[in-house]
């Protein structure tokens, strides 16, 4: 459900830990937008490519958001 309902800001926070000023800077570049589009187009490949820390962060954020 998270993958369908998330927006770029929540995606950056939940999956990559990018918040505040770092989000403002990062969202102006293509990296986060590209990862967001990858997540939307091919969720399994995107999640398989996450580092262990990012996968753990994402799992924790999704679980606490339920």
PDB file of N, H, CA, C and O in Angstrom:
ATOM      1  N   UNK A   1       0.821  -1.190   0.000  1.00  0.00           N
ATOM      2  CA  UNK A   1       0.000   0.000   0.000  1.00  0.00           C
ATOM      3  C   UNK A   1       0.868   1.259   0.000  1.00  0.00           C
ATOM      4  O   UNK A   1       0.552   2.251  -0.657  1.00  0.00           O
ATOM      5  N   UNK A   2       1.976   1.193   0.757  1.00  0.00           N
ATOM      6  H   UNK A   2       2.233   0.387   1.290  1.00  0.00           H
ATOM      7  CA  UNK A   2       2.879   2.339   0.852  1.00  0.00           C
ATOM      8  C   UNK A   2       3.336   2.789  -0.544  1.00  0.00           C
ATOM      9  O   UNK A   2       3.345   3.985  -0.834  1.00  0.00           O
ATOM     10  N   UNK A   3       3.709   1.853  -1.393  1.00  0.00           N
ATOM     11  H   UNK A   3       3.702   0.881  -1.158  1.00  0.00           H
ATOM     12  CA  UNK A   3       4.235   2.183  -2.716  1.00  0.00           C
ATOM     13  C   UNK A   3       3.221   2.927  -3.576  1.00  0.00           C
ATOM     14  O   UNK A   3       3.601   3.729  -4.429  1.00  0.00           O
ATOM     15  N   UNK A   4       1.957   2.670  -3.362  1.00  0.00           N
ATOM     16  H   UNK A   4       1.649   2.018  -2.670  1.00  0.00           H
ATOM     17  CA  UNK A   4       0.914   3.330  -4.143  1.00  0.00           C
ATOM     18  C   UNK A   4       0.590   4.712  -3.585  1.00  0.00           C
ATOM     19  O   UNK A   4       0.333   5.648  -4.342  1.00  0.00           O
ATOM     20  N   UNK A   5       0.602   4.835  -2.271  1.00  0.00           N
ATOM     21  H   UNK A   5       0.810   4.074  -1.656  1.00  0.00           H
ATOM     22  CA  UNK A   5       0.167   6.075  -1.629  1.00  0.00           C
ATOM     23  C   UNK A   5       1.270   7.097  -1.390  1.00  0.00           C
ATOM     24  O   UNK A   5       0.968   8.255  -1.101  1.00  0.00           O
ATOM     25  N   UNK A   6       2.529   6.714  -1.500  1.00  0.00           N
ATOM     26  H   UNK A   6       2.775   5.773  -1.735  1.00  0.00           H
ATOM     27  CA  UNK A   6       3.616   7.614  -1.127  1.00  0.00           C
ATOM     28  C   UNK A   6       3.844   8.715  -2.158  1.00  0.00           C
ATOM     29  O   UNK A   6       3.553   8.553  -3.343  1.00  0.00           O
ATOM     30  N   UNK A   7       4.369   9.828  -1.681  1.00  0.00           N
ATOM     31  H   UNK A   7       4.606   9.960  -0.719  1.00  0.00           H
ATOM     32  CA  UNK A   7       4.791  10.913  -2.563  1.00  0.00           C
ATOM     33  C   UNK A   7       6.316  11.009  -2.483  1.00  0.00           C
ATOM     34  O   UNK A   7       6.941  10.276  -1.717  1.00  0.00           O
ATOM     35  N   UNK A   8       6.911  11.895  -3.258  1.00  0.00           N
ATOM     36  H   UNK A   8       6.403  12.491  -3.880  1.00  0.00           H
ATOM     37  CA  UNK A   8       8.370  11.977  -3.325  1.00  0.00           C
ATOM     38  C   UNK A   8       8.984  12.286  -1.964  1.00  0.00           C
ATOM     39  O   UNK A   8       9.999  11.692  -1.601  1.00  0.00           O
ATOM     40  N   UNK A   9       8.399  13.188  -1.218  1.00  0.00           N
ATOM     41  H   UNK A   9       7.575  13.671  -1.513  1.00  0.00           H
ATOM     42  CA  UNK A   9       8.957  13.570   0.080  1.00  0.00           C
ATOM     43  C   UNK A   9       8.924  12.395   1.061  1.00  0.00           C
ATOM     44  O   UNK A   9       9.930  12.102   1.709  1.00  0.00           O
ATOM     45  N   UNK A  10       7.791  11.730   1.172  1.00  0.00           N
ATOM     46  H   UNK A  10       6.975  11.968   0.646  1.00  0.00           H
ATOM     47  CA  UNK A  10       7.671  10.576   2.064  1.00  0.00           C
ATOM     48  C   UNK A  10       8.593   9.458   1.608  1.00  0.00           C
ATOM     49  O   UNK A  10       9.231   8.804   2.433  1.00  0.00           O
ATOM     50  N   UNK A  11       8.669   9.235   0.310  1.00  0.00           N
ATOM     51  H   UNK A  11       8.151   9.767  -0.360  1.00  0.00           H
ATOM     52  CA  UNK A  11       9.565   8.235  -0.264  1.00  0.00           C
ATOM     53  C   UNK A  11      11.005   8.507   0.163  1.00  0.00           C
ATOM     54  O   UNK A  11      11.695   7.597   0.623  1.00  0.00           O
ATOM     55  N   UNK A  12      11.462   9.738   0.016  1.00  0.00           N
ATOM     56  H   UNK A  12      10.902  10.478  -0.358  1.00  0.00           H
ATOM     57  CA  UNK A  12      12.833  10.106   0.364  1.00  0.00           C
ATOM     58  C   UNK A  12      13.106   9.903   1.847  1.00  0.00           C
ATOM     59  O   UNK A  12      14.172   9.420   2.228  1.00  0.00           O
ATOM     60  N   UNK A  13      12.143  10.270   2.678  1.00  0.00           N
ATOM     61  H   UNK A  13      11.277  10.662   2.368  1.00  0.00           H
ATOM     62  CA  UNK A  13      12.299  10.122   4.125  1.00  0.00           C
ATOM     63  C   UNK A  13      12.292   8.653   4.530  1.00  0.00           C
ATOM     64  O   UNK A  13      13.176   8.202   5.259  1.00  0.00           O
ATOM     65  N   UNK A  14      11.301   7.912   4.061  1.00  0.00           N
ATOM     66  H   UNK A  14      10.583   8.279   3.470  1.00  0.00           H
ATOM     67  CA  UNK A  14      11.130   6.523   4.488  1.00  0.00           C
ATOM     68  C   UNK A  14      12.213   5.592   3.964  1.00  0.00           C
ATOM     69  O   UNK A  14      12.687   4.724   4.696  1.00  0.00           O
ATOM     70  N   UNK A  15      12.608   5.759   2.719  1.00  0.00           N
ATOM     71  H   UNK A  15      12.223   6.465   2.124  1.00  0.00           H
ATOM     72  CA  UNK A  15      13.550   4.817   2.112  1.00  0.00           C
ATOM     73  C   UNK A  15      15.008   5.238   2.243  1.00  0.00           C
ATOM     74  O   UNK A  15      15.892   4.392   2.378  1.00  0.00           O
ATOM     75  N   UNK A  16      15.259   6.539   2.205  1.00  0.00           N
ATOM     76  H   UNK A  16      14.541   7.226   2.096  1.00  0.00           H
ATOM     77  CA  UNK A  16      16.646   7.004   2.159  1.00  0.00           C
ATOM     78  C   UNK A  16      17.039   7.887   3.340  1.00  0.00           C
ATOM     79  O   UNK A  16      18.209   8.245   3.473  1.00  0.00           O
ATOM     80  N   UNK A  17      16.095   8.240   4.191  1.00  0.00           N
ATOM     81  H   UNK A  17      15.144   7.949   4.084  1.00  0.00           H
ATOM     82  CA  UNK A  17      16.400   9.066   5.351  1.00  0.00           C
ATOM     83  C   UNK A  17      16.726  10.504   5.002  1.00  0.00           C
ATOM     84  O   UNK A  17      17.381  11.194   5.783  1.00  0.00           O
ATOM     85  N   UNK A  18      16.282  10.969   3.845  1.00  0.00           N
ATOM     86  H   UNK A  18      15.750  10.408   3.210  1.00  0.00           H
ATOM     87  CA  UNK A  18      16.555  12.329   3.396  1.00  0.00           C
ATOM     88  C   UNK A  18      15.408  13.226   3.848  1.00  0.00           C
ATOM     89  O   UNK A  18      14.262  13.041   3.439  1.00  0.00           O
ATOM     90  N   UNK A  19      15.730  14.202   4.699  1.00  0.00           N
ATOM     91  H   UNK A  19      16.661  14.352   5.032  1.00  0.00           H
ATOM     92  CA  UNK A  19      14.707  15.097   5.242  1.00  0.00           C
ATOM     93  C   UNK A  19      15.200  16.542   5.221  1.00  0.00           C
ATOM     94  O   UNK A  19      16.369  16.809   4.941  1.00  0.00           O
ATOM     95  N   UNK A  20      14.306  17.453   5.517  1.00  0.00           N
ATOM     96  H   UNK A  20      13.357  17.236   5.745  1.00  0.00           H
ATOM     97  CA  UNK A  20      14.647  18.862   5.694  1.00  0.00           C
ATOM     98  C   UNK A  20      15.381  19.472   4.523  1.00  0.00           C
ATOM     99  O   UNK A  20      15.000  19.290   3.367  1.00  0.00           O
ATOM    100  N   UNK A  21      16.441  20.202   4.838  1.00  0.00           N
ATOM    101  H   UNK A  21      16.750  20.350   5.778  1.00  0.00           H
ATOM    102  CA  UNK A  21      17.235  20.892   3.826  1.00  0.00           C
ATOM    103  C   UNK A  21      17.843  19.907   2.836  1.00  0.00           C
ATOM    104  O   UNK A  21      17.938  20.199   1.644  1.00  0.00           O
ATOM    105  N   UNK A  22      18.253  18.748   3.324  1.00  0.00           N
ATOM    106  H   UNK A  22      18.176  18.511   4.293  1.00  0.00           H
ATOM    107  CA  UNK A  22      18.823  17.727   2.439  1.00  0.00           C
ATOM    108  C   UNK A  22      17.805  17.317   1.386  1.00  0.00           C
ATOM    109  O   UNK A  22      18.169  17.078   0.235  1.00  0.00           O
ATOM    110  N   UNK A  23      16.529  17.233   1.765  1.00  0.00           N
ATOM    111  H   UNK A  23      16.233  17.427   2.700  1.00  0.00           H
ATOM    112  CA  UNK A  23      15.494  16.890   0.789  1.00  0.00           C
ATOM    113  C   UNK A  23      15.366  17.997  -0.253  1.00  0.00           C
ATOM    114  O   UNK A  23      15.263  17.721  -1.448  1.00  0.00           O
ATOM    115  N   UNK A  24      15.373  19.250   0.203  1.00  0.00           N
ATOM    116  H   UNK A  24      15.458  19.474   1.174  1.00  0.00           H
ATOM    117  CA  UNK A  24      15.249  20.379  -0.726  1.00  0.00           C
ATOM    118  C   UNK A  24      16.351  20.345  -1.774  1.00  0.00           C
ATOM    119  O   UNK A  24      16.097  20.572  -2.957  1.00  0.00           O
ATOM    120  N   UNK A  25      17.568  20.065  -1.343  1.00  0.00           N
ATOM    121  H   UNK A  25      17.774  19.881  -0.382  1.00  0.00           H
ATOM    122  CA  UNK A  25      18.705  20.005  -2.265  1.00  0.00           C
ATOM    123  C   UNK A  25      18.596  18.777  -3.162  1.00  0.00           C
ATOM    124  O   UNK A  25      18.723  18.876  -4.383  1.00  0.00           O
ATOM    125  N   UNK A  26      18.358  17.619  -2.549  1.00  0.00           N
ATOM    126  H   UNK A  26      18.254  17.538  -1.558  1.00  0.00           H
ATOM    127  CA  UNK A  26      18.327  16.357  -3.307  1.00  0.00           C
ATOM    128  C   UNK A  26      17.164  16.293  -4.289  1.00  0.00           C
ATOM    129  O   UNK A  26      17.303  15.720  -5.370  1.00  0.00           O
ATOM    130  N   UNK A  27      16.028  16.868  -3.933  1.00  0.00           N
ATOM    131  H   UNK A  27      15.915  17.334  -3.055  1.00  0.00           H
ATOM    132  CA  UNK A  27      14.858  16.766  -4.812  1.00  0.00           C
ATOM    133  C   UNK A  27      15.006  17.608  -6.070  1.00  0.00           C
ATOM    134  O   UNK A  27      14.272  17.413  -7.040  1.00  0.00           O
ATOM    135  N   UNK A  28      15.942  18.536  -6.062  1.00  0.00           N
ATOM    136  H   UNK A  28      16.538  18.695  -5.275  1.00  0.00           H
ATOM    137  CA  UNK A  28      16.192  19.337  -7.262  1.00  0.00           C
ATOM    138  C   UNK A  28      17.036  18.567  -8.277  1.00  0.00           C
ATOM    139  O   UNK A  28      17.109  18.947  -9.445  1.00  0.00           O
ATOM    140  N   UNK A  29      17.657  17.509  -7.838  1.00  0.00           N
ATOM    141  H   UNK A  29      17.598  17.199  -6.888  1.00  0.00           H
ATOM    142  CA  UNK A  29      18.478  16.686  -8.726  1.00  0.00           C
ATOM    143  C   UNK A  29      17.659  15.497  -9.203  1.00  0.00           C
ATOM    144  O   UNK A  29      16.548  15.268  -8.725  1.00  0.00           O
ATOM    145  N   UNK A  30      18.204  14.748 -10.139  1.00  0.00           N
ATOM    146  H   UNK A  30      19.107  14.934 -10.528  1.00  0.00           H
ATOM    147  CA  UNK A  30      17.471  13.641 -10.744  1.00  0.00           C
ATOM    148  C   UNK A  30      17.524  12.345  -9.948  1.00  0.00           C
ATOM    149  O   UNK A  30      16.707  11.454 -10.180  1.00  0.00           O
ATOM    150  N   UNK A  31      18.472  12.215  -9.006  1.00  0.00           N
ATOM    151  H   UNK A  31      19.136  12.939  -8.817  1.00  0.00           H
ATOM    152  CA  UNK A  31      18.662  10.935  -8.321  1.00  0.00           C
ATOM    153  C   UNK A  31      17.393  10.464  -7.621  1.00  0.00           C
ATOM    154  O   UNK A  31      16.908   9.365  -7.889  1.00  0.00           O
ATOM    155  N   UNK A  32      16.851  11.293  -6.722  1.00  0.00           N
ATOM    156  H   UNK A  32      17.245  12.186  -6.505  1.00  0.00           H
ATOM    157  CA  UNK A  32      15.652  10.882  -5.981  1.00  0.00           C
ATOM    158  C   UNK A  32      14.459  10.667  -6.904  1.00  0.00           C
ATOM    159  O   UNK A  32      13.710   9.703  -6.748  1.00  0.00           O
ATOM    160  N   UNK A  33      14.289  11.555  -7.852  1.00  0.00           N
ATOM    161  H   UNK A  33      14.897  12.338  -7.979  1.00  0.00           H
ATOM    162  CA  UNK A  33      13.167  11.411  -8.792  1.00  0.00           C
ATOM    163  C   UNK A  33      13.312  10.123  -9.613  1.00  0.00           C
ATOM    164  O   UNK A  33      12.330   9.430  -9.876  1.00  0.00           O
ATOM    165  N   UNK A  34      14.545   9.816 -10.011  1.00  0.00           N
ATOM    166  H   UNK A  34      15.343  10.379  -9.798  1.00  0.00           H
ATOM    167  CA  UNK A  34      14.790   8.587 -10.755  1.00  0.00           C
ATOM    168  C   UNK A  34      14.495   7.346  -9.931  1.00  0.00           C
ATOM    169  O   UNK A  34      13.892   6.393 -10.426  1.00  0.00           O
ATOM    170  N   UNK A  35      14.919   7.358  -8.675  1.00  0.00           N
ATOM    171  H   UNK A  35      15.408   8.132  -8.273  1.00  0.00           H
ATOM    172  CA  UNK A  35      14.636   6.232  -7.779  1.00  0.00           C
ATOM    173  C   UNK A  35      13.136   6.106  -7.521  1.00  0.00           C
ATOM    174  O   UNK A  35      12.600   5.001  -7.449  1.00  0.00           O
ATOM    175  N   UNK A  36      12.469   7.246  -7.384  1.00  0.00           N
ATOM    176  H   UNK A  36      12.905   8.144  -7.443  1.00  0.00           H
ATOM    177  CA  UNK A  36      11.023   7.247  -7.179  1.00  0.00           C
ATOM    178  C   UNK A  36      10.316   6.636  -8.386  1.00  0.00           C
ATOM    179  O   UNK A  36       9.407   5.821  -8.231  1.00  0.00           O
ATOM    180  N   UNK A  37      10.729   7.027  -9.574  1.00  0.00           N
ATOM    181  H   UNK A  37      11.468   7.689  -9.700  1.00  0.00           H
ATOM    182  CA  UNK A  37      10.141   6.467 -10.797  1.00  0.00           C
ATOM    183  C   UNK A  37      10.454   4.984 -10.921  1.00  0.00           C
ATOM    184  O   UNK A  37       9.605   4.206 -11.356  1.00  0.00           O
ATOM    185  N   UNK A  38      11.663   4.586 -10.543  1.00  0.00           N
ATOM    186  H   UNK A  38      12.352   5.218 -10.189  1.00  0.00           H
ATOM    187  CA  UNK A  38      12.024   3.169 -10.569  1.00  0.00           C
ATOM    188  C   UNK A  38      11.134   2.383  -9.617  1.00  0.00           C
ATOM    189  O   UNK A  38      10.653   1.303  -9.963  1.00  0.00           O
ATOM    190  N   UNK A  39      10.912   2.920  -8.413  1.00  0.00           N
ATOM    191  H   UNK A  39      11.303   3.796  -8.132  1.00  0.00           H
ATOM    192  CA  UNK A  39      10.047   2.255  -7.437  1.00  0.00           C
ATOM    193  C   UNK A  39       8.644   2.078  -8.008  1.00  0.00           C
ATOM    194  O   UNK A  39       8.031   1.024  -7.837  1.00  0.00           O
ATOM    195  N   UNK A  40       8.138   3.098  -8.682  1.00  0.00           N
ATOM    196  H   UNK A  40       8.636   3.954  -8.821  1.00  0.00           H
ATOM    197  CA  UNK A  40       6.788   3.024  -9.241  1.00  0.00           C
ATOM    198  C   UNK A  40       6.710   2.051 -10.418  1.00  0.00           C
ATOM    199  O   UNK A  40       5.695   1.379 -10.596  1.00  0.00           O
ATOM    200  N   UNK A  41       7.752   1.973 -11.207  1.00  0.00           N
ATOM    201  H   UNK A  41       8.577   2.519 -11.063  1.00  0.00           H
ATOM    202  CA  UNK A  41       7.729   1.145 -12.412  1.00  0.00           C
ATOM    203  C   UNK A  41       8.075  -0.315 -12.139  1.00  0.00           C
ATOM    204  O   UNK A  41       7.505  -1.214 -12.756  1.00  0.00           O
ATOM    205  N   UNK A  42       9.009  -0.553 -11.214  1.00  0.00           N
ATOM    206  H   UNK A  42       9.472   0.178 -10.713  1.00  0.00           H
ATOM    207  CA  UNK A  42       9.462  -1.920 -10.967  1.00  0.00           C
ATOM    208  C   UNK A  42       9.859  -2.047  -9.503  1.00  0.00           C
ATOM    209  O   UNK A  42      11.043  -2.029  -9.167  1.00  0.00           O
ATOM    210  N   UNK A  43       8.866  -2.174  -8.641  1.00  0.00           N
ATOM    211  H   UNK A  43       7.904  -2.188  -8.914  1.00  0.00           H
ATOM    212  CA  UNK A  43       9.059  -2.172  -7.198  1.00  0.00           C
ATOM    213  C   UNK A  43      10.054  -3.232  -6.740  1.00  0.00           C
ATOM    214  O   UNK A  43      10.927  -2.943  -5.921  1.00  0.00           O
ATOM    215  N   UNK A  44       9.936  -4.442  -7.249  1.00  0.00           N
ATOM    216  H   UNK A  44       9.227  -4.677  -7.914  1.00  0.00           H
ATOM    217  CA  UNK A  44      10.796  -5.541  -6.805  1.00  0.00           C
ATOM    218  C   UNK A  44      12.267  -5.250  -7.121  1.00  0.00           C
ATOM    219  O   UNK A  44      13.126  -5.454  -6.263  1.00  0.00           O
ATOM    220  N   UNK A  45      12.567  -4.787  -8.311  1.00  0.00           N
ATOM    221  H   UNK A  45      11.870  -4.621  -9.008  1.00  0.00           H
ATOM    222  CA  UNK A  45      13.954  -4.459  -8.661  1.00  0.00           C
ATOM    223  C   UNK A  45      14.474  -3.314  -7.810  1.00  0.00           C
ATOM    224  O   UNK A  45      15.619  -3.342  -7.358  1.00  0.00           O
ATOM    225  N   UNK A  46      13.636  -2.304  -7.589  1.00  0.00           N
ATOM    226  H   UNK A  46      12.706  -2.281  -7.956  1.00  0.00           H
ATOM    227  CA  UNK A  46      14.057  -1.170  -6.776  1.00  0.00           C
ATOM    228  C   UNK A  46      14.376  -1.614  -5.353  1.00  0.00           C
ATOM    229  O   UNK A  46      15.438  -1.282  -4.826  1.00  0.00           O
ATOM    230  N   UNK A  47      13.479  -2.352  -4.732  1.00  0.00           N
ATOM    231  H   UNK A  47      12.616  -2.622  -5.160  1.00  0.00           H
ATOM    232  CA  UNK A  47      13.684  -2.745  -3.337  1.00  0.00           C
ATOM    233  C   UNK A  47      14.866  -3.716  -3.210  1.00  0.00           C
ATOM    234  O   UNK A  47      15.577  -3.695  -2.205  1.00  0.00           O
ATOM    235  N   UNK A  48      15.073  -4.548  -4.206  1.00  0.00           N
ATOM    236  H   UNK A  48      14.495  -4.564  -5.022  1.00  0.00           H
ATOM    237  CA  UNK A  48      16.211  -5.474  -4.180  1.00  0.00           C
ATOM    238  C   UNK A  48      17.535  -4.718  -4.264  1.00  0.00           C
ATOM    239  O   UNK A  48      18.561  -5.200  -3.785  1.00  0.00           O
ATOM    240  N   UNK A  49      17.509  -3.547  -4.866  1.00  0.00           N
ATOM    241  H   UNK A  49      16.676  -3.155  -5.255  1.00  0.00           H
ATOM    242  CA  UNK A  49      18.717  -2.745  -5.018  1.00  0.00           C
ATOM    243  C   UNK A  49      19.047  -1.850  -3.834  1.00  0.00           C
ATOM    244  O   UNK A  49      20.105  -1.221  -3.811  1.00  0.00           O
ATOM    245  N   UNK A  50      18.163  -1.785  -2.858  1.00  0.00           N
ATOM    246  H   UNK A  50      17.304  -2.296  -2.876  1.00  0.00           H
ATOM    247  CA  UNK A  50      18.424  -0.954  -1.677  1.00  0.00           C
ATOM    248  C   UNK A  50      19.534  -1.559  -0.828  1.00  0.00           C
ATOM    249  O   UNK A  50      19.679  -2.779  -0.748  1.00  0.00           O
ATOM    250  N   UNK A  51      20.300  -0.703  -0.210  1.00  0.00           N
ATOM    251  H   UNK A  51      20.182   0.288  -0.276  1.00  0.00           H
ATOM    252  CA  UNK A  51      21.316  -1.188   0.735  1.00  0.00           C
ATOM    253  C   UNK A  51      20.598  -1.790   1.942  1.00  0.00           C
ATOM    254  O   UNK A  51      19.409  -1.555   2.158  1.00  0.00           O
ATOM    255  N   UNK A  52      21.334  -2.559   2.711  1.00  0.00           N
ATOM    256  H   UNK A  52      22.300  -2.750   2.536  1.00  0.00           H
ATOM    257  CA  UNK A  52      20.741  -3.183   3.897  1.00  0.00           C
ATOM    258  C   UNK A  52      20.175  -2.132   4.852  1.00  0.00           C
ATOM    259  O   UNK A  52      19.084  -2.306   5.394  1.00  0.00           O
ATOM    260  N   UNK A  53      20.915  -1.044   5.056  1.00  0.00           N
ATOM    261  H   UNK A  53      21.802  -0.903   4.615  1.00  0.00           H
ATOM    262  CA  UNK A  53      20.440   0.020   5.952  1.00  0.00           C
ATOM    263  C   UNK A  53      19.159   0.668   5.436  1.00  0.00           C
ATOM    264  O   UNK A  53      18.231   0.920   6.205  1.00  0.00           O
ATOM    265  N   UNK A  54      19.110   0.936   4.136  1.00  0.00           N
ATOM    266  H   UNK A  54      19.863   0.731   3.511  1.00  0.00           H
ATOM    267  CA  UNK A  54      17.913   1.562   3.566  1.00  0.00           C
ATOM    268  C   UNK A  54      16.715   0.613   3.589  1.00  0.00           C
ATOM    269  O   UNK A  54      15.589   1.044   3.837  1.00  0.00           O
ATOM    270  N   UNK A  55      16.950  -0.677   3.332  1.00  0.00           N
ATOM    271  H   UNK A  55      17.865  -1.027   3.130  1.00  0.00           H
ATOM    272  CA  UNK A  55      15.857  -1.654   3.412  1.00  0.00           C
ATOM    273  C   UNK A  55      15.303  -1.732   4.828  1.00  0.00           C
ATOM    274  O   UNK A  55      14.090  -1.786   5.033  1.00  0.00           O
ATOM    275  N   UNK A  56      16.203  -1.738   5.795  1.00  0.00           N
ATOM    276  H   UNK A  56      17.189  -1.695   5.628  1.00  0.00           H
ATOM    277  CA  UNK A  56      15.774  -1.804   7.196  1.00  0.00           C
ATOM    278  C   UNK A  56      15.005  -0.540   7.583  1.00  0.00           C
ATOM    279  O   UNK A  56      13.969  -0.621   8.242  1.00  0.00           O
ATOM    280  N   UNK A  57      15.511   0.631   7.173  1.00  0.00           N
ATOM    281  H   UNK A  57      16.353   0.697   6.637  1.00  0.00           H
ATOM    282  CA  UNK A  57      14.815   1.893   7.444  1.00  0.00           C
ATOM    283  C   UNK A  57      13.419   1.872   6.829  1.00  0.00           C
ATOM    284  O   UNK A  57      12.438   2.225   7.484  1.00  0.00           O
ATOM    285  N   UNK A  58      13.339   1.459   5.582  1.00  0.00           N
ATOM    286  H   UNK A  58      14.136   1.172   5.051  1.00  0.00           H
ATOM    287  CA  UNK A  58      12.056   1.413   4.892  1.00  0.00           C
ATOM    288  C   UNK A  58      11.084   0.478   5.599  1.00  0.00           C
ATOM    289  O   UNK A  58       9.934   0.842   5.843  1.00  0.00           O
ATOM    290  N   UNK A  59      11.542  -0.716   5.925  1.00  0.00           N
ATOM    291  H   UNK A  59      12.476  -1.012   5.727  1.00  0.00           H
ATOM    292  CA  UNK A  59      10.676  -1.683   6.611  1.00  0.00           C
ATOM    293  C   UNK A  59      10.171  -1.124   7.935  1.00  0.00           C
ATOM    294  O   UNK A  59       8.993  -1.265   8.264  1.00  0.00           O
ATOM    295  N   UNK A  60      11.056  -0.492   8.692  1.00  0.00           N
ATOM    296  H   UNK A  60      12.013  -0.378   8.426  1.00  0.00           H
ATOM    297  CA  UNK A  60      10.646   0.101   9.969  1.00  0.00           C
ATOM    298  C   UNK A  60       9.638   1.224   9.770  1.00  0.00           C
ATOM    299  O   UNK A  60       8.654   1.314  10.504  1.00  0.00           O
ATOM    300  N   UNK A  61       9.877   2.075   8.786  1.00  0.00           N
ATOM    301  H   UNK A  61      10.676   2.002   8.189  1.00  0.00           H
ATOM    302  CA  UNK A  61       8.957   3.198   8.542  1.00  0.00           C
ATOM    303  C   UNK A  61       7.601   2.737   8.038  1.00  0.00           C
ATOM    304  O   UNK A  61       6.572   3.288   8.429  1.00  0.00           O
ATOM    305  N   UNK A  62       7.592   1.736   7.180  1.00  0.00           N
ATOM    306  H   UNK A  62       8.428   1.288   6.863  1.00  0.00           H
ATOM    307  CA  UNK A  62       6.320   1.217   6.681  1.00  0.00           C
ATOM    308  C   UNK A  62       5.543   0.553   7.826  1.00  0.00           C
ATOM    309  O   UNK A  62       4.334   0.744   7.959  1.00  0.00           O
ATOM    310  N   UNK A  63       6.247  -0.221   8.642  1.00  0.00           N
ATOM    311  H   UNK A  63       7.229  -0.376   8.535  1.00  0.00           H
ATOM    312  CA  UNK A  63       5.598  -0.923   9.745  1.00  0.00           C
ATOM    313  C   UNK A  63       5.007   0.039  10.774  1.00  0.00           C
ATOM    314  O   UNK A  63       3.886  -0.160  11.243  1.00  0.00           O
ATOM    315  N   UNK A  64       5.755   1.072  11.122  1.00  0.00           N
ATOM    316  H   UNK A  64       6.666   1.233  10.741  1.00  0.00           H
ATOM    317  CA  UNK A  64       5.243   2.024  12.111  1.00  0.00           C
ATOM    318  C   UNK A  64       4.134   2.903  11.539  1.00  0.00           C
ATOM    319  O   UNK A  64       3.338   3.470  12.288  1.00  0.00           O
ATOM    320  N   UNK A  65       4.081   3.016  10.199  1.00  0.00           N
ATOM    321  H   UNK A  65       4.727   2.555   9.590  1.00  0.00           H
ATOM    322  CA  UNK A  65       3.045   3.818   9.564  1.00  0.00           C
ATOM    323  C   UNK A  65       1.709   3.107   9.435  1.00  0.00           C
ATOM    324  O   UNK A  65       0.708   3.738   9.097  1.00  0.00           O
ATOM    325  N   UNK A  66       1.673   1.813   9.695  1.00  0.00           N
ATOM    326  H   UNK A  66       2.486   1.300   9.970  1.00  0.00           H
ATOM    327  CA  UNK A  66       0.433   1.049   9.525  1.00  0.00           C
ATOM    328  C   UNK A  66      -0.524   1.309  10.664  1.00  0.00           C
ATOM    329  O   UNK A  66      -1.620   0.750  10.689  1.00  0.00           O
TER     330      UNK A  66
END
